[in-house]
Structures are given as C-alpha cells and as structure tokens.
Coordinates of C-alpha atoms and ligand atoms in Angstrom, one line a residue:
M2 CA -6.5 -16.2 21.9
T3 CA -6.2 -18.0 18.2
D4 CA -3.0 -17.0 17.0
K5 CA -1.4 -16.0 14.1
R6 CA 0.5 -18.8 11.3
L7 CA 3.8 -19.2 9.8
P8 CA 3.8 -21.0 6.3
F9 CA 7.5 -21.7 6.6
T10 CA 9.4 -24.0 9.4
L11 CA 11.5 -23.3 11.6
S12 CA 14.5 -25.4 10.3
Q13 CA 13.6 -23.8 7.2
L14 CA 13.9 -20.1 8.0
E15 CA 17.1 -20.9 10.5
T16 CA 18.2 -22.6 6.3
I17 CA 17.3 -19.2 5.1
A18 CA 18.8 -16.8 8.3
A19 CA 22.1 -18.6 8.3
Q20 CA 22.5 -17.1 3.9
V21 CA 21.1 -14.4 4.4
G22 CA 22.0 -13.4 7.3
T23 CA 19.0 -11.3 10.1
P24 CA 17.3 -9.4 9.8
F25 CA 15.2 -9.7 6.7
H26 CA 11.2 -8.6 5.2
L27 CA 10.7 -12.2 3.2
Y28 CA 7.5 -12.1 0.7
D29 CA 5.2 -15.3 0.5
E30 CA 5.6 -15.0 -3.4
A31 CA 2.6 -18.4 -3.6
A32 CA 0.9 -16.8 -1.4
M33 CA 0.4 -13.1 -2.8
R34 CA 0.0 -14.7 -6.5
A35 CA -3.2 -17.0 -4.4
N36 CA -5.0 -13.8 -3.4
A37 CA -4.6 -11.2 -6.1
Q38 CA -6.5 -14.4 -8.1
A39 CA -9.7 -14.8 -5.6
F40 CA -9.4 -10.6 -5.9
Y41 CA -9.5 -10.4 -9.0
R42 CA -12.3 -13.4 -9.3
A43 CA -14.0 -11.4 -6.6
F44 CA -14.1 -8.7 -9.8
A45 CA -14.6 -10.9 -13.1
W46 CA -18.1 -10.3 -13.3
V47 CA -16.6 -6.3 -14.5
P48 CA -18.0 -5.9 -18.1
G49 CA -15.4 -2.9 -19.3
G50 CA -13.1 -4.5 -17.1
F51 CA -11.3 -4.5 -14.0
K52 CA -8.1 -3.8 -12.9
N53 CA -6.3 -3.3 -9.6
F54 CA -3.5 -1.2 -9.6
F55 CA -0.7 -2.0 -7.1
A56 CA -0.3 0.6 -5.1
V57 CA 3.3 0.9 -5.3
K58 CA 4.7 2.7 -1.6
A59 CA 2.8 -0.8 0.3
L60 CA 6.0 -1.9 -1.3
P61 CA 8.3 -0.9 -3.8
N62 CA 10.4 -3.7 -5.2
P63 CA 10.6 -4.7 -8.9
Y64 CA 10.4 -7.8 -8.7
I65 CA 7.4 -8.1 -6.3
L66 CA 5.8 -5.1 -9.3
D67 CA 6.7 -8.6 -11.8
L68 CA 5.1 -10.0 -10.1
V69 CA 1.4 -7.7 -9.9
R70 CA 2.3 -7.1 -13.7
Q71 CA 1.8 -11.5 -14.2
V72 CA -1.9 -11.0 -12.4
G73 CA -2.2 -8.3 -14.1
M74 CA -2.3 -5.9 -12.2
G75 CA -1.5 -2.0 -12.7
G76 CA 0.6 0.5 -10.8
D77 CA -0.2 2.9 -9.0
C78 CA 2.3 5.8 -8.5
S79 CA 2.8 9.1 -6.8
S80 CA 6.4 10.4 -7.4
L81 CA 9.4 10.2 -10.1
A82 CA 10.4 7.1 -8.3
E83 CA 7.4 4.8 -8.6
L84 CA 7.0 5.9 -11.9
R85 CA 10.4 4.1 -12.3
L86 CA 10.5 1.2 -11.4
C87 CA 6.8 0.3 -12.8
E88 CA 8.8 0.7 -15.9
A89 CA 11.8 -0.7 -15.1
A90 CA 8.7 -3.5 -14.2
G91 CA 7.1 -3.5 -17.5
I92 CA 4.5 -2.1 -15.9
R93 CA 3.3 1.1 -18.9
G94 CA 1.6 2.9 -20.7
E95 CA -3.1 3.0 -19.1
N96 CA -1.5 0.1 -16.5
I97 CA -0.1 2.6 -14.4
I98 CA -2.2 5.4 -12.4
F99 CA -0.4 8.4 -11.4
T100 CA -2.1 10.3 -8.7
S101 CA 0.0 13.0 -6.3
N102 CA -0.6 15.6 -4.1
D103 CA 0.8 18.6 -4.3
T104 CA 3.2 17.1 -7.3
P105 CA 6.7 19.2 -9.8
A106 CA 6.0 19.3 -13.1
K107 CA 8.9 17.0 -14.0
E108 CA 6.4 13.9 -12.8
F109 CA 3.6 15.3 -14.5
Q110 CA 5.9 15.0 -17.8
K111 CA 6.9 12.0 -16.8
A112 CA 3.8 10.1 -15.8
D113 CA 3.0 11.9 -19.4
E114 CA 5.0 11.2 -21.2
M115 CA 4.5 7.1 -20.7
G116 CA 1.0 7.2 -21.2
A117 CA -0.6 7.2 -17.9
L118 CA -2.7 7.8 -16.6
I119 CA -3.6 10.9 -14.8
N120 CA -5.7 12.1 -11.8
L121 CA -5.6 15.0 -10.3
D122 CA -6.0 16.1 -6.8
D123 CA -6.6 19.9 -7.5
L124 CA -8.9 22.6 -9.9
S125 CA -6.3 24.6 -10.0
H126 CA -3.2 21.2 -11.5
I127 CA -5.1 21.5 -14.6
E128 CA -3.7 24.4 -15.9
F129 CA -0.5 23.9 -14.4
L130 CA -1.0 19.7 -15.7
E131 CA -1.5 21.9 -19.0
T132 CA 1.6 24.2 -18.6
A133 CA 4.1 21.4 -17.5
L134 CA 3.2 19.8 -20.9
G135 CA 3.9 22.5 -22.9
G136 CA 0.3 24.0 -23.0
R137 CA -2.3 20.9 -23.5
L138 CA -3.2 18.6 -21.5
P139 CA -3.9 14.2 -21.9
E140 CA -7.0 12.9 -23.6
F141 CA -7.6 11.3 -20.9
V142 CA -7.8 12.9 -16.8
C143 CA -9.2 11.6 -13.6
F144 CA -10.3 14.0 -10.6
R145 CA -9.2 13.0 -6.9
Y146 CA -12.9 13.2 -5.4
N147 CA -13.2 14.7 -1.3
P148 CA -16.3 14.1 0.1
G149 CA -15.3 16.4 2.6
P150 CA -17.9 15.2 6.3
L151 CA -20.2 13.1 3.4
K152 CA -17.8 10.1 4.2
A153 CA -16.3 9.5 7.6
G154 CA -13.3 8.6 8.0
N155 CA -10.3 6.0 9.7
A156 CA -7.6 6.7 12.6
I157 CA -5.0 6.3 9.6
I158 CA -6.3 9.1 6.9
G159 CA -7.8 11.0 9.4
K160 CA -11.8 13.0 8.6
P161 CA -11.8 13.2 4.6
E162 CA -12.9 17.1 5.2
E163 CA -9.2 17.5 7.3
A164 CA -7.7 15.3 3.8
K165 CA -5.6 17.7 1.6
Y166 CA -6.1 15.8 -0.5
G167 CA -9.0 16.1 -3.5
F168 CA -11.9 18.0 -5.3
T169 CA -15.1 19.6 -3.4
R170 CA -18.3 18.0 -5.1
E171 CA -18.9 21.3 -6.2
Q172 CA -15.0 21.7 -8.1
L173 CA -15.6 18.7 -9.3
F174 CA -18.2 19.9 -11.6
E175 CA -16.8 22.8 -12.5
G176 CA -14.0 20.8 -13.5
Y177 CA -15.2 18.7 -15.6
R178 CA -16.4 21.1 -17.7
M179 CA -13.3 22.8 -18.2
L180 CA -11.6 19.7 -18.8
R181 CA -14.9 19.0 -21.7
D182 CA -14.1 23.0 -23.6
K183 CA -10.6 22.6 -23.4
G184 CA -10.7 19.2 -25.4
V185 CA -10.2 16.3 -23.3
K186 CA -12.1 13.3 -24.8
R187 CA -11.6 10.6 -21.5
F188 CA -11.9 11.4 -18.1
G189 CA -12.2 9.6 -15.3
L190 CA -13.3 9.9 -11.5
H191 CA -11.8 8.4 -8.2
T192 CA -11.7 8.6 -5.0
M193 CA -9.5 7.2 -1.8
V194 CA -11.5 7.5 1.5
A195 CA -10.6 4.5 3.8
S196 CA -7.3 2.9 4.9
N197 CA -6.3 -0.5 6.9
E198 CA -11.0 -0.3 6.6
L199 CA -12.2 -4.3 7.4
N200 CA -15.7 -3.3 7.4
P201 CA -16.5 -4.4 3.6
E202 CA -19.3 -2.3 3.4
Y203 CA -17.4 0.8 3.5
F204 CA -16.1 0.0 -0.1
V205 CA -18.9 -1.1 -1.4
E206 CA -20.4 2.6 -0.4
T207 CA -18.0 4.4 -2.0
A208 CA -18.5 2.8 -5.0
Q209 CA -22.3 3.7 -4.7
M210 CA -21.0 7.1 -3.9
L211 CA -18.8 7.5 -7.0
F212 CA -21.8 5.8 -9.1
D213 CA -24.0 8.2 -8.0
L214 CA -21.4 11.0 -8.8
A215 CA -20.4 10.0 -12.4
V216 CA -24.4 9.8 -13.4
E217 CA -24.9 13.4 -11.9
V218 CA -21.9 14.4 -13.6
K219 CA -23.5 13.4 -16.9
Q220 CA -26.4 14.8 -16.4
R221 CA -25.6 18.2 -15.2
V222 CA -21.9 18.5 -17.4
G223 CA -22.9 16.3 -20.1
V224 CA -19.5 14.7 -19.1
R225 CA -19.4 11.2 -19.4
I226 CA -17.3 9.6 -17.2
E227 CA -15.4 5.9 -18.9
F228 CA -13.8 4.7 -15.5
L229 CA -14.2 4.7 -12.2
N230 CA -11.9 3.6 -9.2
L231 CA -12.5 3.3 -5.3
G232 CA -9.0 4.0 -4.2
G233 CA -7.1 1.4 -2.3
G234 CA -7.9 1.3 1.5
I235 CA -8.9 -2.5 2.0
G236 CA -7.5 -3.8 5.9
I237 CA -5.8 -6.2 6.6
P238 CA -6.1 -8.6 9.8
Y239 CA -3.1 -7.8 11.7
R240 CA -4.6 -9.1 15.4
P241 CA -5.5 -12.4 14.9
E242 CA -8.7 -12.2 16.4
Q243 CA -9.4 -9.7 13.2
T244 CA -10.7 -11.4 10.0
A245 CA -10.5 -10.4 6.6
V246 CA -12.4 -8.1 3.8
D247 CA -14.8 -10.5 2.1
L248 CA -13.3 -10.4 -1.0
A249 CA -16.2 -12.1 -2.9
Y250 CA -18.9 -10.4 -0.6
V251 CA -17.6 -6.7 -2.1
G252 CA -17.5 -7.9 -5.4
Q253 CA -21.1 -9.2 -5.3
A254 CA -22.3 -6.7 -3.2
I255 CA -20.7 -4.2 -5.7
Q256 CA -22.3 -5.7 -8.6
T257 CA -25.8 -5.0 -7.7
A258 CA -24.5 -1.0 -7.1
Y259 CA -23.3 -1.4 -10.3
E260 CA -26.7 -2.4 -11.7
R261 CA -28.4 -0.3 -10.0
T262 CA -27.2 2.7 -10.8
L263 CA -24.8 2.6 -13.6
V264 CA -27.1 0.1 -16.2
P265 CA -30.1 2.3 -16.0
A266 CA -28.3 5.6 -16.6
G267 CA -26.4 5.0 -19.6
L268 CA -23.3 4.4 -18.2
A269 CA -22.5 1.4 -18.8
P270 CA -20.1 -0.7 -19.5
M271 CA -17.4 1.4 -17.0
R272 CA -13.9 0.3 -16.3
L273 CA -13.7 0.3 -12.3
A274 CA -10.8 -0.1 -10.7
M275 CA -9.5 -0.3 -6.6
E276 CA -5.8 0.8 -6.1
C277 CA -4.8 -1.3 -2.9
G278 CA -1.1 -1.9 -1.6
R279 CA -1.9 -2.9 1.7
M280 CA -3.7 -5.9 1.0
I281 CA -1.9 -7.3 -1.9
A282 CA 1.4 -7.7 0.3
G283 CA 1.1 -6.9 4.0
P284 CA -0.3 -10.3 4.9
Y285 CA 2.6 -12.2 3.0
G286 CA 5.7 -10.6 4.8
Y287 CA 7.5 -11.2 7.2
L288 CA 10.8 -9.2 9.5
V289 CA 12.6 -12.1 10.7
S290 CA 14.6 -10.5 12.9
R291 CA 16.7 -12.7 16.2
V292 CA 17.2 -12.1 20.1
L293 CA 20.1 -10.2 20.6
H294 CA 19.5 -9.6 24.7
K295 CA 16.9 -9.3 26.8
K296 CA 16.7 -7.2 30.2
A297 CA 14.6 -7.6 33.7
I298 CA 14.5 -3.0 34.4
Y299 CA 10.8 -1.9 35.8
K300 CA 9.1 -4.4 33.0
N301 CA 11.2 -6.8 31.2
Y302 CA 12.5 -6.5 27.3
V303 CA 13.7 -8.4 24.2
G304 CA 16.3 -7.0 22.3
L305 CA 16.0 -7.2 18.9
D306 CA 18.7 -6.9 15.8
A307 CA 16.0 -5.5 14.1
C308 CA 14.4 -1.8 14.8
M309 CA 12.1 1.0 13.7
A310 CA 14.0 1.6 11.1
N311 CA 13.0 -1.7 9.3
L312 CA 9.6 -1.4 10.2
M313 CA 8.2 1.7 11.2
R314 CA 4.7 1.3 12.3
P315 CA 4.4 0.3 15.3
G316 CA 6.4 3.2 16.6
L317 CA 4.7 5.2 13.6
Y318 CA 1.3 4.6 15.2
G319 CA 0.8 2.3 17.4
S320 CA 0.5 -0.8 15.4
Y321 CA -0.4 -4.0 15.6
H322 CA 2.0 -6.4 14.1
H323 CA 1.9 -9.8 15.6
I324 CA 5.3 -12.1 16.8
T325 CA 6.1 -15.4 16.9
V326 CA 9.2 -16.9 18.6
P327 CA 8.8 -20.9 16.2
A328 CA 11.3 -21.4 18.5
R329 CA 8.8 -21.8 21.8
E330 CA 5.1 -21.9 20.8
G331 CA 3.3 -23.6 22.9
G332 CA 5.8 -22.9 25.4
A333 CA 5.9 -21.0 28.4
R334 CA 4.8 -17.0 27.6
K335 CA 5.9 -13.8 28.9
V336 CA 5.1 -10.8 28.4
Y337 CA 6.9 -8.2 27.1
D338 CA 8.2 -4.8 25.2
V339 CA 10.2 -6.1 22.3
T340 CA 12.0 -3.2 21.2
G341 CA 15.0 -2.6 18.5
S342 CA 18.5 -0.4 19.3
L343 CA 17.4 3.1 18.1
C344 CA 17.9 5.6 20.7
E345 CA 14.8 6.6 21.2
N346 CA 12.2 4.6 23.1
N347 CA 9.3 4.3 20.7
D348 CA 11.8 2.1 18.7
K349 CA 9.2 -0.9 20.4
F350 CA 7.6 -3.8 18.1
A351 CA 5.3 -4.5 20.9
V352 CA 4.7 -3.4 24.1
D353 CA 3.2 -5.2 27.0
R354 CA 3.0 -8.0 24.6
E355 CA 3.0 -11.7 25.9
I356 CA 4.4 -13.3 23.3
A357 CA 6.2 -17.1 23.5
D358 CA 8.7 -16.7 26.3
P359 CA 12.8 -16.4 23.4
Q360 CA 15.8 -17.4 24.5
I361 CA 18.8 -15.1 23.6
G362 CA 19.5 -16.5 19.5
D363 CA 16.2 -16.9 18.4
L364 CA 14.2 -16.2 15.9
V365 CA 11.6 -14.3 15.8
V366 CA 9.4 -13.3 13.0
I367 CA 7.0 -10.3 13.4
H368 CA 4.0 -10.8 10.6
D369 CA 2.3 -8.2 8.3
T370 CA 5.3 -6.9 7.1
G371 CA 4.8 -7.0 3.0
A372 CA 3.2 -3.4 2.6
H373 CA 5.0 -0.2 4.6
G374 CA 7.8 -2.1 6.0
H375 CA 10.7 -1.9 4.3
A376 CA 9.4 0.5 1.9
M377 CA 9.1 2.9 5.5
G378 CA 13.0 1.9 6.3
F379 CA 15.3 4.7 7.2
N380 CA 18.6 5.4 8.3
Y381 CA 18.2 7.5 12.1
N382 CA 21.1 6.7 14.4
G383 CA 23.0 4.7 11.3
K384 CA 21.1 1.8 10.9
L385 CA 20.5 0.1 7.1
R386 CA 18.2 -1.1 6.0
S387 CA 17.7 -4.6 5.7
A388 CA 17.5 -7.7 3.2
E389 CA 14.3 -8.1 1.0
I390 CA 13.0 -11.9 0.0
L391 CA 11.0 -13.9 -2.6
W392 CA 10.4 -16.9 -0.6
Q393 CA 9.3 -19.4 -3.2
G394 CA 8.7 -22.6 -0.4
G395 CA 11.0 -24.3 1.3
T396 CA 14.9 -23.4 2.0
N397 CA 13.8 -21.8 -2.1
Y398 CA 14.4 -18.3 -2.1
K399 CA 15.5 -15.6 -4.9
L400 CA 17.3 -12.1 -2.8
I401 CA 14.8 -9.7 -4.1
R402 CA 17.4 -6.7 -2.5
R403 CA 20.2 -6.9 -0.3
A404 CA 21.0 -5.1 2.6
E405 CA 22.5 -2.3 2.9
T406 CA 26.1 -1.5 3.8
L407 CA 28.0 1.2 5.7
D408 CA 29.1 2.0 1.9
D409 CA 25.4 2.7 1.0
L410 CA 24.3 4.7 3.8
F411 CA 28.1 6.9 3.5
A412 CA 27.9 7.0 -0.6
T413 CA 27.0 11.1 -0.2
L414 CA 29.4 12.1 1.9
D415 CA 32.5 13.4 0.1
F416 CA 34.6 13.2 3.1
P417 CA 38.3 11.3 3.4
G418 CA 39.0 7.9 6.0
L419 CA 34.5 6.8 5.5
R420 CA 35.0 4.5 2.7
G421 CA 36.0 1.1 2.1
Ligands
PLP511 C1 -1.8 4.5 -0.6 C2 -3.1 4.6 -1.1 C3 -3.9 3.9 -2.2 C4 -3.7 2.2 -0.3 O1 -3.6 2.1 0.1 P1 -3.3 1.0 0.6 O2 -4.3 1.4 2.5 O3 -2.1 0.3 0.7 O4 -4.9 -0.5 0.1 C5 -3.9 4.3 -2.8 N1 -4.7 5.1 -3.3 C6 -3.6 5.8 -2.8 C7 -3.7 7.5 -3.5 C8 -2.6 6.1 -1.3 O5 -2.4 7.1 -1.3

C-alpha cells in the first residue's frame, strides 16, 4: 500500500511538542505557498484576471489569511467574524466575496462597508439588502446559482435540488432584470455545487455551465456579467491511494471552454474566480497528538490526548484521515480504533484501522487537518481547543494561536470560584 509522507522528522516534531504541548495543529507554510503558486499558474491565462477567494471557514486564523493574501488570494466570507478576520489580515474591498444564506442585515452592512463583493442567495435578498443598506444597492451584485437536477451532487454537499442554497435558473433571469432596473451597474454569477470533489471534469463542466449561462443572461436580459465564480470544492487525497486534482489540466480545459463560449459571445475578457478552501489548507495541516492509553476489550483501542473537539470530521462524516506513528513506521502493524476522550462513542479518529503499532507516549500524526480541523473545534465535555502552529521548516515555527485554558472556557460564566 502507498503511504502518506510527513514533511518533518520525528525529532523535529518531538522538539516542537516539548515546547508547545500536545495536541496541536501544525501547518506547513512552504507547502501551502507552493500549492497556491501552482494553482495560480494553472489560471495565469485568464485575460480578465483570476483570483481564488480562500474560504475562510476552512482555516479561520488571521496569520493564515495574511499568508493567502501574500500569495494573491482574497477571502470568501460568510459571517461577521470572517469579515473581521479578513479586515484584520489586510484583505479588503473586492478581495472579499461575501456569500451567505439566511443572512442577518448587519452582516450585509459590514460587507458593504468593507466594499466586498456581495453574493446573494435568493431573489428576496435583493430587497432585503436594499433595506439593510438604507434604500440603495451596491454598484456590484452577484447571484448564487443552484442548478438543481441539472447537476449531480456528492456526499458532503448533497444533491443540488435538496440544497438550501441559491437561485433557480428562471429566478436568475428575473433577478438580473430587477438589479438592472434598480440601477445596479456590475454583475456577477456564482455557483458552488461540489465539495471535496476529485474528478477534474466536474470543475470543467461547472465552468462550461456558468459560461453558457452568462451568454444566455446577455441574450435574454441584456445584462453583461463581468465576474464568474466557479465556487470551491476541489477535493484533496485524504486516502493514500487517491490522487490530487490535476490543476494544470483543469486550467487548460477551462481555457478551451472560455475560448469556445465566452470569446465568440463577446463576453471576454471575463474575470474568473474560485473560492477553494480545503484544497488550499487541508493537505498542509497535521494534528499532532500523543498516545495516553491502550486497551484491549472486544476490540483494540489506542486513546489519544486529542479528541473530536480538535478534529470533528471522522466522527461527523465518517471521514478518512490518514494516521502515521512516526516512531513505529516500518515496524509491526495492528488494527485499532483510535479514540479521543469524549463521552461519545463516535469520538474516534479511525475505526478498524491498521496502523504502525504505537506505544504509550508515542506521537501520533493525523493527516490533512488544515481545513475544517481546528475550525470545527468545540468545547463539549469541557474539552479545550488546541494551539495552532505555522511550521517554517526544521524546528522553526510560529505559534499562531495558543491553546485554550479553563479561564477561556469559563469566560462567559459569572460565577464565584470558577476563575483563576
Ligand atoms: C465551503 C464553501 C467554499 C469552500 O469549499 P472548499 O470545499 O473548502 O473548497 C466555497 N464557497 C462556499 C459558498 C462555501 O460554502
């Protein structure tokens, strides 16, 4: 079986663990930068310009946002907190796209105040936004398209026709007419129909679908869309036998579609965007934990000092995250359930998984935790969220978030005897 490699050595990891304390999430800065550059190279051909708006929810840490800003990305926000994080990291104006559903007025107000691109989820949100902004609309408005049965979904995001997001096809035409009549000057179109998708054709088809739709909007409504956002959803190879999406291929195939569809329709140059999060951060994060206990009952268990509060995906979706025991790789292997300490039986990082047989006290590395890892953390059972570190090679790193303390946990409780 193929394996997944670690970019650091065990002794580097032990040095960092001795300073930071386990568990922690470690993010590989150089690898994140290299991947971002490869992504941008694949779309360097776009005449109107290409930008990835990093989906902040994947890894909402301002040091990471600063890094993605440095490599030319914007931010994809869907809440007030995410807008504030981008603002602090220097991601401003049209480097932000605000996409949300069921949106509170104050979030629209903040997005507008920051000059963000606003992406609406429903026809009724046109008036809601207008009211929220005191009777005016921004100069630019984008719509989120839900293709419904035209597009097959996948396991995480579900079938588009079952999904709560976006406009139907007919609503789009009506919406652009409304925007035009209300004096909006610049128009965008967005869709987000994939999640963790490894088939490159999916993204090419999505681009073609949006290109065709932009042409149809021009023909039927006379509105020229200037910005097409193909959404995020590029998957990552969580399993060792999977392969990453070939970005260069996706870029070239989308170029072919662009030249075939947008150029003859007079819609070039068109700005293209994506809003990938997982693919930008996921593979470059590692949850580093230590073995606290082993037990053998009806099954064999390895208990870690991390739990589902540090990484929810396996417990929530049954997701696979590869596990390496750096001190024991190449030695005996054994089948275990790898658990955390929550009083919930789904607090398991792996079930019936053959891993290098660890000893108590060994470091265990859980792969691909850079996206929706720390971000989905929670405090059930009074578990504290871990530190995050940005690894810069060797034993160099930056602590980009300290671990929570009990004082943090109790900060909202005004009750004697809990503090200190
Ligand atoms: C989550 C999300 C993304 C990012 O998806 P990835 O799978 O991380 O690429 C982009 N856009 C919207 C609207 C999302 O909800």
